[in-house]
Coordinates of C-alpha atoms in Angstrom, one line a residue:
X978 CA -12.1 0.6 -8.9
X979 CA -9.5 0.3 -11.6
X980 CA -6.5 -1.7 -10.4
X981 CA -3.2 -1.2 -12.1
X982 CA -0.8 -3.1 -9.9
X983 CA -0.8 -5.6 -7.0
X984 CA 1.8 -6.8 -4.4
X985 CA 1.5 -9.2 -1.6
X986 CA 2.1 -8.1 2.0
X987 CA 4.6 -10.7 3.2
X988 CA 3.9 -10.1 6.9
X989 CA 0.3 -11.5 6.7
X990 CA -0.8 -14.5 4.6
X991 CA -3.6 -13.5 2.3
X992 CA -3.0 -9.7 2.5
X993 CA -2.1 -7.6 -0.4
X994 CA -2.1 -4.0 -1.7
X995 CA -3.4 -2.6 -5.0
X996 CA -2.7 0.6 -6.7
X997 CA -5.4 2.5 -8.6
X998 CA -4.6 3.5 -12.2
X999 CA -6.6 6.7 -12.1
X1000 CA -6.9 8.3 -8.6
X1001 CA -3.7 7.4 -6.7
X1002 CA -5.5 5.3 -4.2
X1003 CA -3.6 2.5 -2.4
X1004 CA -6.0 -0.2 -1.1
X1005 CA -5.2 -2.8 1.4
X1006 CA -7.0 -6.1 1.0
X1007 CA -7.5 -9.4 2.8
X1008 CA -8.4 -12.3 0.5
X1009 CA -11.3 -13.4 2.7
X1010 CA -13.1 -10.1 2.3
X1011 CA -14.9 -8.6 -0.6
X1012 CA -14.1 -5.0 0.2
X1013 CA -10.7 -3.4 1.0
X1014 CA -9.6 -3.2 4.7
X1015 CA -8.4 0.4 4.0
X1016 CA -8.2 2.8 1.2
X1017 CA -5.5 5.5 1.2
X1018 CA -5.5 8.5 -1.2
X1019 CA -1.7 9.1 -1.6
X1020 CA -1.6 11.2 -4.8
X1021 CA -3.8 12.8 -7.4
X1022 CA -2.4 10.7 -10.2
X1023 CA -2.6 6.9 -10.8
X1024 CA 0.0 4.3 -9.8
X1025 CA 2.3 2.8 -12.3
X1026 CA 3.7 0.1 -10.0
X1027 CA 3.9 -0.9 -6.3
X1028 CA 6.4 -3.2 -4.5
X1029 CA 6.5 -4.2 -0.9
X1030 CA 9.9 -3.8 0.6
X1031 CA 11.4 -6.8 2.5
X1032 CA 11.6 -6.2 6.2
X1033 CA 14.9 -6.5 8.1
X1034 CA 13.1 -7.3 11.3
X1035 CA 10.2 -9.7 12.0
X1036 CA 7.2 -8.1 10.4
X1037 CA 4.2 -7.8 12.6
X1038 CA 0.5 -6.9 12.3
X1039 CA -1.6 -5.6 15.1
X1040 CA -5.3 -4.8 15.5
X1041 CA -6.2 -1.3 16.3
X1042 CA -9.9 -0.4 16.8
X1043 CA -11.0 -3.5 14.9
X1044 CA -8.7 -2.8 11.9
X1045 CA -5.6 -4.7 11.1
X1046 CA -2.5 -2.4 11.1
X1047 CA 0.5 -3.5 8.9
X1048 CA 4.0 -2.6 9.3
X1049 CA 5.2 -2.9 5.7
X1050 CA 6.7 -0.2 3.6
X1051 CA 5.6 0.0 0.0
X1052 CA 7.5 1.5 -2.9
X1053 CA 5.1 3.5 -5.1
X1054 CA 5.7 4.6 -8.7
X1055 CA 3.2 7.0 -10.2
X1056 CA 2.3 7.9 -13.8
X1057 CA 3.6 11.5 -13.4
X1058 CA 7.1 10.2 -12.6
X1059 CA 6.8 10.5 -8.9
X1060 CA 8.2 7.9 -6.6
X1061 CA 7.9 7.3 -2.9
X1062 CA 8.2 4.9 0.0
X1063 CA 4.9 4.7 2.0
X1064 CA 5.0 3.4 5.6
X1065 CA 1.8 1.6 6.4
X1066 CA 2.6 1.4 10.2
X1067 CA 2.9 5.2 10.4
X1068 CA 0.4 6.0 7.6
X1069 CA 3.0 8.5 6.2
X1070 CA 5.7 8.8 3.5
X1071 CA 9.2 7.8 4.5
X1072 CA 10.3 9.3 1.2
X1073 CA 8.4 11.1 -1.6
X1074 CA 9.7 12.7 -4.7
X1075 CA 7.0 14.6 -6.6
X1076 CA 7.4 15.4 -10.3

């Protein structure tokens, strides 16, 4: 795992995301655990930066099948110039501009 960038998930104390510098993998972590809660392959190229968008409503987390599901949206910048907003709740892109 080669971490390029980190951002705290403001909806849950101790939760954060990391962006991989080589493989375009977004990982969701909880500080009390050694391994990521979830790994999401979003693109074939590495991340340049990630930033969690502030929520206009009260952010919530919920547990689904033993996994914590977050409601944050994450701005993702990639080394190929691509940019997107990834929705953790829906596990999909709200916006993606590939380069």
